[in-house]
XYZ file of C-alpha atoms in Angstrom:
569
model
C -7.193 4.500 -20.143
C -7.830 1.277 -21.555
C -9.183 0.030 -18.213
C -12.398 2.540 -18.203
C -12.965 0.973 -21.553
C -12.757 -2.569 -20.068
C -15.583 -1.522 -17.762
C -17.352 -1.756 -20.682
C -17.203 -5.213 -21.846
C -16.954 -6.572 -19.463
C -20.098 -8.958 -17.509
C -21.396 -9.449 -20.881
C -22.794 -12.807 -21.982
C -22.151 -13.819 -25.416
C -25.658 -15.422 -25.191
C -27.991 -15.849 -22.857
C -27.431 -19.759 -22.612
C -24.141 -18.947 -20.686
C -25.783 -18.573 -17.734
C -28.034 -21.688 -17.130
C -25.106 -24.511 -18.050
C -26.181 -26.988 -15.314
C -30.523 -26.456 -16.453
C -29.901 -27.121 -19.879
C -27.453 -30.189 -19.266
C -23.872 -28.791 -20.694
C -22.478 -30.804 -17.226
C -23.482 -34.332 -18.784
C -20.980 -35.165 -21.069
C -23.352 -36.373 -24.012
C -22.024 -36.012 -27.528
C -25.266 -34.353 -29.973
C -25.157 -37.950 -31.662
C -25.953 -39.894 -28.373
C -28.761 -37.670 -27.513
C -30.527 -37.816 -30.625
C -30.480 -41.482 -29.916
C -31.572 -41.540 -26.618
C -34.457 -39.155 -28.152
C -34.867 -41.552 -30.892
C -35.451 -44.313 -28.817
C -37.634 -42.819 -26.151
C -39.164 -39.780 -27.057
C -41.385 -39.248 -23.772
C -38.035 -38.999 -21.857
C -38.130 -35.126 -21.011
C -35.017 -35.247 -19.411
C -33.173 -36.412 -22.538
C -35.129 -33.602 -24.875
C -33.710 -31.055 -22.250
C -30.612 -32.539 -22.559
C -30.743 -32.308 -26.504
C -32.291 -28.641 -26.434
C -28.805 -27.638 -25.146
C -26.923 -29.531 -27.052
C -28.286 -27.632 -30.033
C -27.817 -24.158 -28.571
C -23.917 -25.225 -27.574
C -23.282 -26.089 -31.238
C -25.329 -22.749 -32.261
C -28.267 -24.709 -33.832
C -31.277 -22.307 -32.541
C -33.656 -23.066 -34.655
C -33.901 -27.123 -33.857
C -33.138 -25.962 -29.809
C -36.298 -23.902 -30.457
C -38.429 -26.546 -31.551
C -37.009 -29.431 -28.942
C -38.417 -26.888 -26.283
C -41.412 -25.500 -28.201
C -42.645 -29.439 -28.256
C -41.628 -29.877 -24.557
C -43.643 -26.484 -23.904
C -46.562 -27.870 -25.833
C -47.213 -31.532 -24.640
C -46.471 -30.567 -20.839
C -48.751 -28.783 -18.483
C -47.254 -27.222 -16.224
C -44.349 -26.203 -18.618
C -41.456 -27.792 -16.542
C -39.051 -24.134 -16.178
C -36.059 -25.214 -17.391
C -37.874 -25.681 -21.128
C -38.881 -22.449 -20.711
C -35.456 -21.125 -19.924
C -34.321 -23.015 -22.926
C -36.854 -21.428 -25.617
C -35.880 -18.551 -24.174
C -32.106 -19.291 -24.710
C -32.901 -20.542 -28.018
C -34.770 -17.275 -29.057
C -31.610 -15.044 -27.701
C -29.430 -16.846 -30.416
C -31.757 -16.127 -33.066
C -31.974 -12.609 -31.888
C -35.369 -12.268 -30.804
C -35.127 -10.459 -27.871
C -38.353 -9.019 -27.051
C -39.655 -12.804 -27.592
C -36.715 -14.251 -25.091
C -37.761 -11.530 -22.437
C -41.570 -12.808 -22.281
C -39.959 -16.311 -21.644
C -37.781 -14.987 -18.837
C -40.744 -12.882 -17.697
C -42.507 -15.963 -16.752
C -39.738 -17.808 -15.476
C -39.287 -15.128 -13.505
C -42.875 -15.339 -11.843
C -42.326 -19.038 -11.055
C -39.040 -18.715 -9.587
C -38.596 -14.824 -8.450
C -35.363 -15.273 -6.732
C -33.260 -16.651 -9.188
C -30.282 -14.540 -10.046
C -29.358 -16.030 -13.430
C -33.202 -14.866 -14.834
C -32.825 -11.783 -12.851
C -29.232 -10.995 -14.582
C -30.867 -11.925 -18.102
C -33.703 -9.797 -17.889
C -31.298 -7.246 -16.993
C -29.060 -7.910 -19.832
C -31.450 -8.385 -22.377
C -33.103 -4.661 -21.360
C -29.926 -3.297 -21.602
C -29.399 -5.126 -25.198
C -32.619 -2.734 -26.242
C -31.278 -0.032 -24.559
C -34.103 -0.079 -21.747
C -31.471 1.021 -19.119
C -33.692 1.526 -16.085
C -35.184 -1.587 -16.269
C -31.686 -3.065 -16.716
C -30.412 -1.617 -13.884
C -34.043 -2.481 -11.465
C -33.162 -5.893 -12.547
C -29.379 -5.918 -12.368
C -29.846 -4.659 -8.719
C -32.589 -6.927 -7.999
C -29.728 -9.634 -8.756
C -27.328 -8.574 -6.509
C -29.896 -8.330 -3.646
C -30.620 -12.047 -4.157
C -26.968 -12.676 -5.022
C -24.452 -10.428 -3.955
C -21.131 -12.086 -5.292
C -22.998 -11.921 -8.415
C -19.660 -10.490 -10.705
C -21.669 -9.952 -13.897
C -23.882 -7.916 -12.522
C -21.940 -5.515 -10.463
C -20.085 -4.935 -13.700
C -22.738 -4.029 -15.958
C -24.034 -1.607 -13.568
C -20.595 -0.357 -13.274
C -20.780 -0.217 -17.205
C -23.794 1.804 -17.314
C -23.007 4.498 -14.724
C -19.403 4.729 -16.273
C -21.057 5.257 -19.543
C -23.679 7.897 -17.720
C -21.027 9.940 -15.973
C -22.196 8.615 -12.320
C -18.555 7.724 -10.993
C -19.955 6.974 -7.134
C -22.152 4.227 -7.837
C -19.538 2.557 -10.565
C -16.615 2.956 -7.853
C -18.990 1.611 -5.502
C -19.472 -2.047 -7.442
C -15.719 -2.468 -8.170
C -14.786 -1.603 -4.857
C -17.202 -4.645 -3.883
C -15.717 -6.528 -6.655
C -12.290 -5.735 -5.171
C -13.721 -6.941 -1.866
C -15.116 -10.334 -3.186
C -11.773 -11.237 -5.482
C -8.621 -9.644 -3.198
C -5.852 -10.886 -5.639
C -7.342 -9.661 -8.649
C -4.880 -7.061 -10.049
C -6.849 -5.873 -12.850
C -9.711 -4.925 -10.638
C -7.676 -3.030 -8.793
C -6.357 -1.146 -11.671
C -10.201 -0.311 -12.803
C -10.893 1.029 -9.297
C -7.985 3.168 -9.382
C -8.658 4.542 -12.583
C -12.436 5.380 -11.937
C -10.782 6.701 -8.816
C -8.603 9.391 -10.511
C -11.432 10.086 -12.808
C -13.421 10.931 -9.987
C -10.298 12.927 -8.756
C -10.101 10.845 -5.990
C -5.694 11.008 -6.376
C -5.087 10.049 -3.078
C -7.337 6.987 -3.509
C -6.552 6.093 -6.953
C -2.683 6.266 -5.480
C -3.542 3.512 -2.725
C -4.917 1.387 -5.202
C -2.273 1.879 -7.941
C 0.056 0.988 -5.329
C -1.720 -1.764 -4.538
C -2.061 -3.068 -7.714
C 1.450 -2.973 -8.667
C 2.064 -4.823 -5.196
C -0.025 -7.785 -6.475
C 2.345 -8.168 -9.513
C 3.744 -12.107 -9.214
C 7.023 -10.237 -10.140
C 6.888 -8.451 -7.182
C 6.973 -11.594 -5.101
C 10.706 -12.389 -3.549
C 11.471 -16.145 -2.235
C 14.274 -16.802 0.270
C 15.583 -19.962 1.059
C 19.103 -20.207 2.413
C 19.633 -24.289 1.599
C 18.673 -23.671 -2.243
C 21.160 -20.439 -2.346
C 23.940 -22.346 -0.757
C 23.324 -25.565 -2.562
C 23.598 -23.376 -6.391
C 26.370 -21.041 -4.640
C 28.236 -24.519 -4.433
C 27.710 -26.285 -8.035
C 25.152 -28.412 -6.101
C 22.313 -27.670 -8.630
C 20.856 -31.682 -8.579
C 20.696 -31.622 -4.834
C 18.952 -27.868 -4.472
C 16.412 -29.683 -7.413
C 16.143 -32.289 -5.122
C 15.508 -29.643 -1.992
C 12.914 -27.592 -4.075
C 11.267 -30.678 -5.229
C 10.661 -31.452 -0.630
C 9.285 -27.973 -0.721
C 7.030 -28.304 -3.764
C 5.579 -31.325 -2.173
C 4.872 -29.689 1.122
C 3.697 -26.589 -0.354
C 2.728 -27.097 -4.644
C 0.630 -24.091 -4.994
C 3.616 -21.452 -5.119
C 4.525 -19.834 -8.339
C 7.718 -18.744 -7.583
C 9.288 -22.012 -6.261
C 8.120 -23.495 -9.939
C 10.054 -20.679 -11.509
C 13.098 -21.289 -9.594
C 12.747 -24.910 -9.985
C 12.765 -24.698 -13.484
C 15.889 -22.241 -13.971
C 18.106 -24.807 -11.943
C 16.354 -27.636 -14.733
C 17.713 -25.010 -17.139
C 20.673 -24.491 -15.682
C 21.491 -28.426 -16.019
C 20.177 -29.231 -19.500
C 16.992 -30.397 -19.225
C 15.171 -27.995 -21.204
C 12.328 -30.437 -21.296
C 11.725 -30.697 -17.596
C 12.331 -26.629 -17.164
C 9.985 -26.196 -19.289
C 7.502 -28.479 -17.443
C 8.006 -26.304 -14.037
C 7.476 -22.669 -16.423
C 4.463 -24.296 -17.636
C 3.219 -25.237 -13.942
C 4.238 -22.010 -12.382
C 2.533 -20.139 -15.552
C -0.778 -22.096 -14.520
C -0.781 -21.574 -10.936
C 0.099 -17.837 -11.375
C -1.294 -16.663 -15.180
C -0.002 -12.906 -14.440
C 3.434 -14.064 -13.437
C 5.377 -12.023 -16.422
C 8.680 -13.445 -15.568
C 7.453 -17.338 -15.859
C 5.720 -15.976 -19.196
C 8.750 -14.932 -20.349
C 10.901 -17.664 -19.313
C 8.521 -20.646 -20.487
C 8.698 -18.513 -24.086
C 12.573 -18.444 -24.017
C 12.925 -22.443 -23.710
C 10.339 -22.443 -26.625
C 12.478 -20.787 -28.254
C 15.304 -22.274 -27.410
C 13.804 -26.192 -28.812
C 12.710 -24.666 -31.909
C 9.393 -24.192 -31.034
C 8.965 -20.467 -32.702
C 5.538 -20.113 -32.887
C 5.078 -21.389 -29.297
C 7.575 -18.704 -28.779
C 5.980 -16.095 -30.029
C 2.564 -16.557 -28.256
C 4.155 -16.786 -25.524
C 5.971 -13.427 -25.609
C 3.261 -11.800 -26.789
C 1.557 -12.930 -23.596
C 4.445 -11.649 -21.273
C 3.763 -8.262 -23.207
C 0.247 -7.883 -22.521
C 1.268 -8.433 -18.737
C 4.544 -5.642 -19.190
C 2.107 -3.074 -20.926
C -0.203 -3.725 -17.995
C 2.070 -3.011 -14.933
C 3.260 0.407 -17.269
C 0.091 1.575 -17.364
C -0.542 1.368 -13.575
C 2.898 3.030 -12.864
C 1.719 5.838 -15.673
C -1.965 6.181 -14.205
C -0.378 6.036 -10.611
C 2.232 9.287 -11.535
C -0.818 11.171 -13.380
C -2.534 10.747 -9.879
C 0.591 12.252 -8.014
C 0.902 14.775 -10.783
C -3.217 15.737 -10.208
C -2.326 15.897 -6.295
C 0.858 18.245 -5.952
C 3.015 15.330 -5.279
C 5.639 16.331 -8.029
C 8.240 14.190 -6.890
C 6.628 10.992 -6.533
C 4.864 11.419 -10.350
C 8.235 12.177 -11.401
C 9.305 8.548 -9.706
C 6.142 6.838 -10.909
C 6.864 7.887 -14.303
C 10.885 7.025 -14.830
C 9.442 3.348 -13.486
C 7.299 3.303 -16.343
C 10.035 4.126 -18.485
C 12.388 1.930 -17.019
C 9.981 -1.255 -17.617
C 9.048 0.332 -21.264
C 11.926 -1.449 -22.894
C 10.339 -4.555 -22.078
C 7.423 -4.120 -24.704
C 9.561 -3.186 -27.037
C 11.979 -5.741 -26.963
C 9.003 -8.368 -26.594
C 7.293 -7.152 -29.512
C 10.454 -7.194 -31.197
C 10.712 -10.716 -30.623
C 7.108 -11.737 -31.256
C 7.820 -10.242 -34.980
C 11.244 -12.230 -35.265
C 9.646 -15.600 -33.856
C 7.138 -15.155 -37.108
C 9.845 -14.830 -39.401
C 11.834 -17.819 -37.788
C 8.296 -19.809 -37.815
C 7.631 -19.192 -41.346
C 11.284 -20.014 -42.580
C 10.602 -23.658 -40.257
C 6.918 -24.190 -42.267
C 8.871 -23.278 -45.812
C 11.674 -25.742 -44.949
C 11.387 -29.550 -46.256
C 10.270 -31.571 -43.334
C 13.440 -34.071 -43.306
C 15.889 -31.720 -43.334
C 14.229 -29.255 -40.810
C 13.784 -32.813 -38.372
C 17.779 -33.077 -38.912
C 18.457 -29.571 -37.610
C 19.999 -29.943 -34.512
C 18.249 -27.920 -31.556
C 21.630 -26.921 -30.478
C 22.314 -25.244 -33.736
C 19.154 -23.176 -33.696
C 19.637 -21.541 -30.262
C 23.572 -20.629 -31.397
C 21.263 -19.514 -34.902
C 19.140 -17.095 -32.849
C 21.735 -15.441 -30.229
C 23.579 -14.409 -33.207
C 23.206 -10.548 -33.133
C 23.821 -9.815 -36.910
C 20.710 -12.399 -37.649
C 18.906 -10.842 -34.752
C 19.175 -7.438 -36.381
C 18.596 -8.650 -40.169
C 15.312 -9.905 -38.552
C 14.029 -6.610 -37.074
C 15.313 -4.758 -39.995
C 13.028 -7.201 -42.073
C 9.975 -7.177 -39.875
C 10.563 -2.482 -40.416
C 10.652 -3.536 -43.754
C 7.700 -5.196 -43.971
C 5.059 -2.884 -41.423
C 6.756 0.357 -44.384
C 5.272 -1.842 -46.949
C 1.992 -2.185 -45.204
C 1.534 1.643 -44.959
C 2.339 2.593 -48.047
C -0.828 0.705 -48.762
C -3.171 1.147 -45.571
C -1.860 4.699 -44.169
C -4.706 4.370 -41.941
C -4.068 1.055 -40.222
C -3.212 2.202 -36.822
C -1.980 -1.059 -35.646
C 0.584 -1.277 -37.967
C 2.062 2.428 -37.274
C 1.575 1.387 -33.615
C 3.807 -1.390 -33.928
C 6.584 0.213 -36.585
C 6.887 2.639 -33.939
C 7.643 -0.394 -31.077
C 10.525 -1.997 -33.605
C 11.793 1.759 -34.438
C 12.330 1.996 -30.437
C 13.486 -0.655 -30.163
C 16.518 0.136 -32.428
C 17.176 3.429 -30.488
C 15.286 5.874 -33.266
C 13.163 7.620 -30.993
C 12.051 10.472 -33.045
C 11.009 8.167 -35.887
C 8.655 6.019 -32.632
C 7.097 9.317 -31.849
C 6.265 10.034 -35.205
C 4.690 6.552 -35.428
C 2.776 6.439 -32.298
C 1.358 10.349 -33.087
C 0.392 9.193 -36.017
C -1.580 5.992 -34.687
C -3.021 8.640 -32.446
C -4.175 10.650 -34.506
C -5.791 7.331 -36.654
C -7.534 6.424 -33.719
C -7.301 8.638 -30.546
C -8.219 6.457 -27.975
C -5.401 4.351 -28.630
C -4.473 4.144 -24.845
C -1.276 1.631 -25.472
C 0.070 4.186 -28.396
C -0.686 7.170 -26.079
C 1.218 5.996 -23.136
C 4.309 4.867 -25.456
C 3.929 8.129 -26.999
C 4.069 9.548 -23.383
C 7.224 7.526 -22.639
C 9.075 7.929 -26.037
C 8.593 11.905 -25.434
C 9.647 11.820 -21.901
C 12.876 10.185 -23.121
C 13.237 12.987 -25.610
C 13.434 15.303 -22.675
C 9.673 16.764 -23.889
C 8.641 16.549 -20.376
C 5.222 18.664 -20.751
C 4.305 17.104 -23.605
C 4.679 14.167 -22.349
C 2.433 14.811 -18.900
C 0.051 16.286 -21.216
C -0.362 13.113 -23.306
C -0.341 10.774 -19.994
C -3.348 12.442 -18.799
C -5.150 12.013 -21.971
C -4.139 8.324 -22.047
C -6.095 8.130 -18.800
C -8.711 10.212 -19.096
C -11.862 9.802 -22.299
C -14.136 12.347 -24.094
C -17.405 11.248 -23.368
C -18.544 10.283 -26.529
C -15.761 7.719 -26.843
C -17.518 5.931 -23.820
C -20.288 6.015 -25.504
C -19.328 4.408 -28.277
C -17.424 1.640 -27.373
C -20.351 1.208 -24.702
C -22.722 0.706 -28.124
C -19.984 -1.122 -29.769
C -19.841 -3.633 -26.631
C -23.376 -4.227 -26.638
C -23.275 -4.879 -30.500
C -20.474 -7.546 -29.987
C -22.668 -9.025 -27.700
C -25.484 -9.740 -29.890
C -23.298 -12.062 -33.227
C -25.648 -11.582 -36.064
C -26.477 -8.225 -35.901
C -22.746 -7.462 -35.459
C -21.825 -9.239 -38.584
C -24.876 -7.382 -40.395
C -23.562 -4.129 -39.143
C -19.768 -4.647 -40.713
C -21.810 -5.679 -43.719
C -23.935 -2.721 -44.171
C -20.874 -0.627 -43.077
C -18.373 -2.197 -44.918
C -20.956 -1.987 -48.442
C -21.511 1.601 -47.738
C -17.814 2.381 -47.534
C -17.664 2.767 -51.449
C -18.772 -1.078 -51.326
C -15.553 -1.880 -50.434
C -16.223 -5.394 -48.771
C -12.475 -5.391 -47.897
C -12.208 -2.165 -45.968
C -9.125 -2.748 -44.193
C -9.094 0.045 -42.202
C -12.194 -0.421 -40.839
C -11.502 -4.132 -39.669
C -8.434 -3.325 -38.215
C -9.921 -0.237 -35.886
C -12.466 -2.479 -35.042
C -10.441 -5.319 -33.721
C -8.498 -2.575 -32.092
C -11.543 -1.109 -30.319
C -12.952 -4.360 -29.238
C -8.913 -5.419 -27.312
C -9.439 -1.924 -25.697
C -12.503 -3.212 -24.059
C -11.191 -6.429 -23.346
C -13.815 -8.317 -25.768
C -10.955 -9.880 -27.899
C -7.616 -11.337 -26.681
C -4.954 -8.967 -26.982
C -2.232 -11.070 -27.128
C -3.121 -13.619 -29.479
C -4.118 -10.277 -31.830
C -0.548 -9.264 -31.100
C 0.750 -11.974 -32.765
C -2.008 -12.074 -35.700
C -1.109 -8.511 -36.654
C 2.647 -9.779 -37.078
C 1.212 -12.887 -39.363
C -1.117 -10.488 -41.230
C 1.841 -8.604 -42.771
C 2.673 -11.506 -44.263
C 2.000 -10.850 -48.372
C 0.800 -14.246 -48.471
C -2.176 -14.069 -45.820
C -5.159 -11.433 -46.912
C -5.447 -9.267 -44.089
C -9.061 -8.066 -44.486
C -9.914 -11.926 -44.870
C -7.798 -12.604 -41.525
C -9.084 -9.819 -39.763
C -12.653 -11.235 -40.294
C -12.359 -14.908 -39.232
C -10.709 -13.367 -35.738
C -13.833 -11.245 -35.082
C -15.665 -14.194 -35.711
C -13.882 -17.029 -33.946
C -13.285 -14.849 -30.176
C -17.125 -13.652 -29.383
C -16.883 -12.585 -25.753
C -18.823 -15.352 -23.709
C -17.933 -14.710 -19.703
């Protein structure tokens, strides 16, 4: 499942520099211009070098970081440590590993106990594939500092990836100790749990999981019910407003705040409360969902649709813990209960569909806005455009397009499986569930750890009343062939290190019949990378509904989003 993949990428530093912020000055506020004065103006003022050393590695200028601290190494005996901690920042960024390792070596010996050097040694053995020293170092970390996140999880990384399930459940059990409301390390648990065919384990912590959902929360408050029960909707505002300032940090009250807004006609203010409950609760897939509706309701389409494509990262999430829970009932006899688990997942699966199916009509309705002249789009009355989109004969004219358009995509990349993926989403969502499963086999086939298509293959079959085949493909949605842990392990490790990914697409991409434009490539790539968490998947569910666009060049899209999200915890 997806989450074992996560395992993989995640604790990984996009560079090294990530992890000593506060000794290289990122805290001070300093734009690059006023430094290089202050520099100017007083160049024995090692405080202000420092200062400038880190300015150049946050705006990915190594080479001048490398000589501020190489002249602050130089003039100063004893080397003060944080210059040395910045060469060997600024020698991670230009990829000389081996070279940043002998700086952190003798950091190290001048300050044994710190776990930021003791995580970067770590990390940087790992980078050369040195595992035992990474893990000697990771540990050493965690001995020093044992709330130490990154480093439980690249431990947990490594022993995934070496087939030693105790020690990895040990570290995200830990992790699940340090960070109690954290519902997706609860997920990872319980799917290195049934792994380790530990069902009635993995079942707890499913269970527990899906108990953490904000949507599971319930709020009861008699005045507010009998206040909208009576038409009183200012005065139970008025009430939730008391309890907000008694008690601001609840979700739920936000979301209920903002429906009465709603409910009056202030779309403005309703949307103010969806953004605050959004904010205080990210995972809440209701307030997602609701904050993208009054988007959509002002006209705001594109707002719209990143929004809903948020709410369906959160849906696909919760399915895949009801899926991974019933495969754990299925493992352990308890027939029934999978049976349960499993018509909950397909209950909820509508939701991704008809999300999805939205996201793809919000970039139709976005595009028409942009093409529009400016005055008379400004004259459109907001009114108009919600009684525009609840229209169910434009609603279906969209979706019918947006099939249109992912048919036309194949016929050119039959190997893109994102796009048969998502043709297989709109065909469900129009009730043609034989044409979905042919979709979603097919992106499994393209790429067969797919874990989203393999689950909505699962569901789309179980509908179908293909009950064994559709057990049979849940368990391989959360269960992976060795070798595909291996390589998206590799493939993490890559991302991590930004010029020698880039130089590896090249090289691929020129070898591939020096096709620099190797769509398929890209787009398996991006798709590999939002399996292990290293890119966002919701903003690349709404760039693979922009990308059909003829007027965007998808291999030239594809690249600038590898480039732009590099994973940096």
């Amino acid at each position: 499942m997806s989450y074992l993949l996560e395992v993989l990428g995640r604790g990984m530093l996009g560079r090294i520099a990530g992890a000593f912020g506060k000794a290289l000055g990122a805290d001070s506020g300093e734009t690059l211009d006023q430094l290089e004065h202050l520099v100017e103006r007083d160049p024995e003022d090692i405080d202000a070098r420092m200062r400038l050393g880190g300015a150049y590695l946050n705006g990915e200028d190594a080479v001048s970081a490398r000589r501020v601290f190489s002249d602050i190494l130089s003039e100063n005996r004893p080397a003060p440590i944080a210059a040395r901690i910045g060469m060997a920042c600024a020698l991670d960024q230009l990829d000389r590993v081996e070279q940043s390792l002998e700086q952190l070596r003798v950091v190290q010996k001048e300050d044994p106990l710190n776990p930021a050097v003791l995580f970067c040694l770590g990390f940087c053995h790992e980078r050369c594939g040195r595992e035992i020293e990474a893990i000697n170092y990771y540990q050493d970390a965690i001995d020093v500092c044992p709330t130490l996140r990154n480093a439980r999880e690249r431990l947990a990384a490594i022993f995934l990836r070496q087939d030693q399930l105790d020690p990895a459940i040990h570290h995200y059990t830990e992790l699940c100790r340090l960070d109690p409301q954290q519902t997706d390390l609860h997920l990872t648990l319980a799917n290195l749990l049934l792994k380790a065919e530990d069902y009635s384990e993995a079942i707890r912590r499913y269970e527990h999981a899906v108990a953490l959902e904000p949507d599971n929360w319930t709020v009861h408050n008699d005045a507010v019910t009998a206040y909208e029960k009576a038409g009183l909707f200012r005065e139970a505002i008025e009430h939730l407003h008391d309890m907000i300032e008694k008690q601001p940090d609840f979700a739920d009250t936000r979301l209920r705040l903002g429906d009465l807004y709603s409910r009056i006609g202030n779309h403005e203010a309703a949307t103010g409360q969806y953004e605050q409950a959004v904010e205080l609760a990210p995972d809440y897939l209701e307030a997602n969902v609701r904050l993208a509706t009054q988007h959509l309701r002002s006209g705001r389409f594109e707002e719209a649709a990143r929004w809903f494509a948020f709410a369906l990262e959160l849906n696909d999430r919760l399915l895949s813990a009801y899926v991974g829970m019933g495969v754990a009932q299925h493992a352990g006899g308890r027939e029934a209960e999978a049976m349960a688990s499993f018509e909950s997942a397909r209950n909820i699966e509508p939701n991704s569909t008809l999300l999805f199916s939205e996201i793809s009509r919000m970039h139709l309705k976005a595009a028409a806005v942009k093409q529009a002249d400016h005055f008379l789009t400004s004259s459109v009355d907001v009114d108009s455009r919600e009684e525009e989109s609840s229209d169910p004969s434009i609603h279906t004219d969209l979706i019918s397009e947006q099939i249109e358009r992912h048919r036309n995509a194949l016929a050119t990349r039959p190997n893109h499986a994102d796009i048969h993926y998502r043709l297989g989403l709109l065909l469900r969502n129009r009730g043609q569930i034989d044409d979905a499963i042919v979709c979603f086999e097919t992106a499994v086939e393209i790429n067969p750890s797919y874990m989203k298509a393999l689950i909505k293959l699962g569901l789309a079959l179980h509908e179908a009343g293909r009950a064994d085949e559709a057990i049979d493909t849940f368990k391989k949605a959360v269960d992976l062939h060795p070798e595909y842990l291996d390589l998206h392990y590799r493939l993490g490790l890559l991302f991590a290190q930004k010029h020698q990914f880039e130089l590896a697409i090249e090289q691929f991409e020129h070898a591939a019949d020096g096709n620099p434009g190797n769509v398929e490539f890209q787009a398996n790539l991006a798709l590999a990378l939002q399996n292990m968490g290293l890119i966002d998947r919701a903003h690349a569910t709404w760039e693979i509904v922009r990308e059909l666009d003829p007027d965007s060049p998808f291999a030239e899209q594809a690249r600038e989003q590898l480039a732009k999200q590099r994973h940096d915890d």
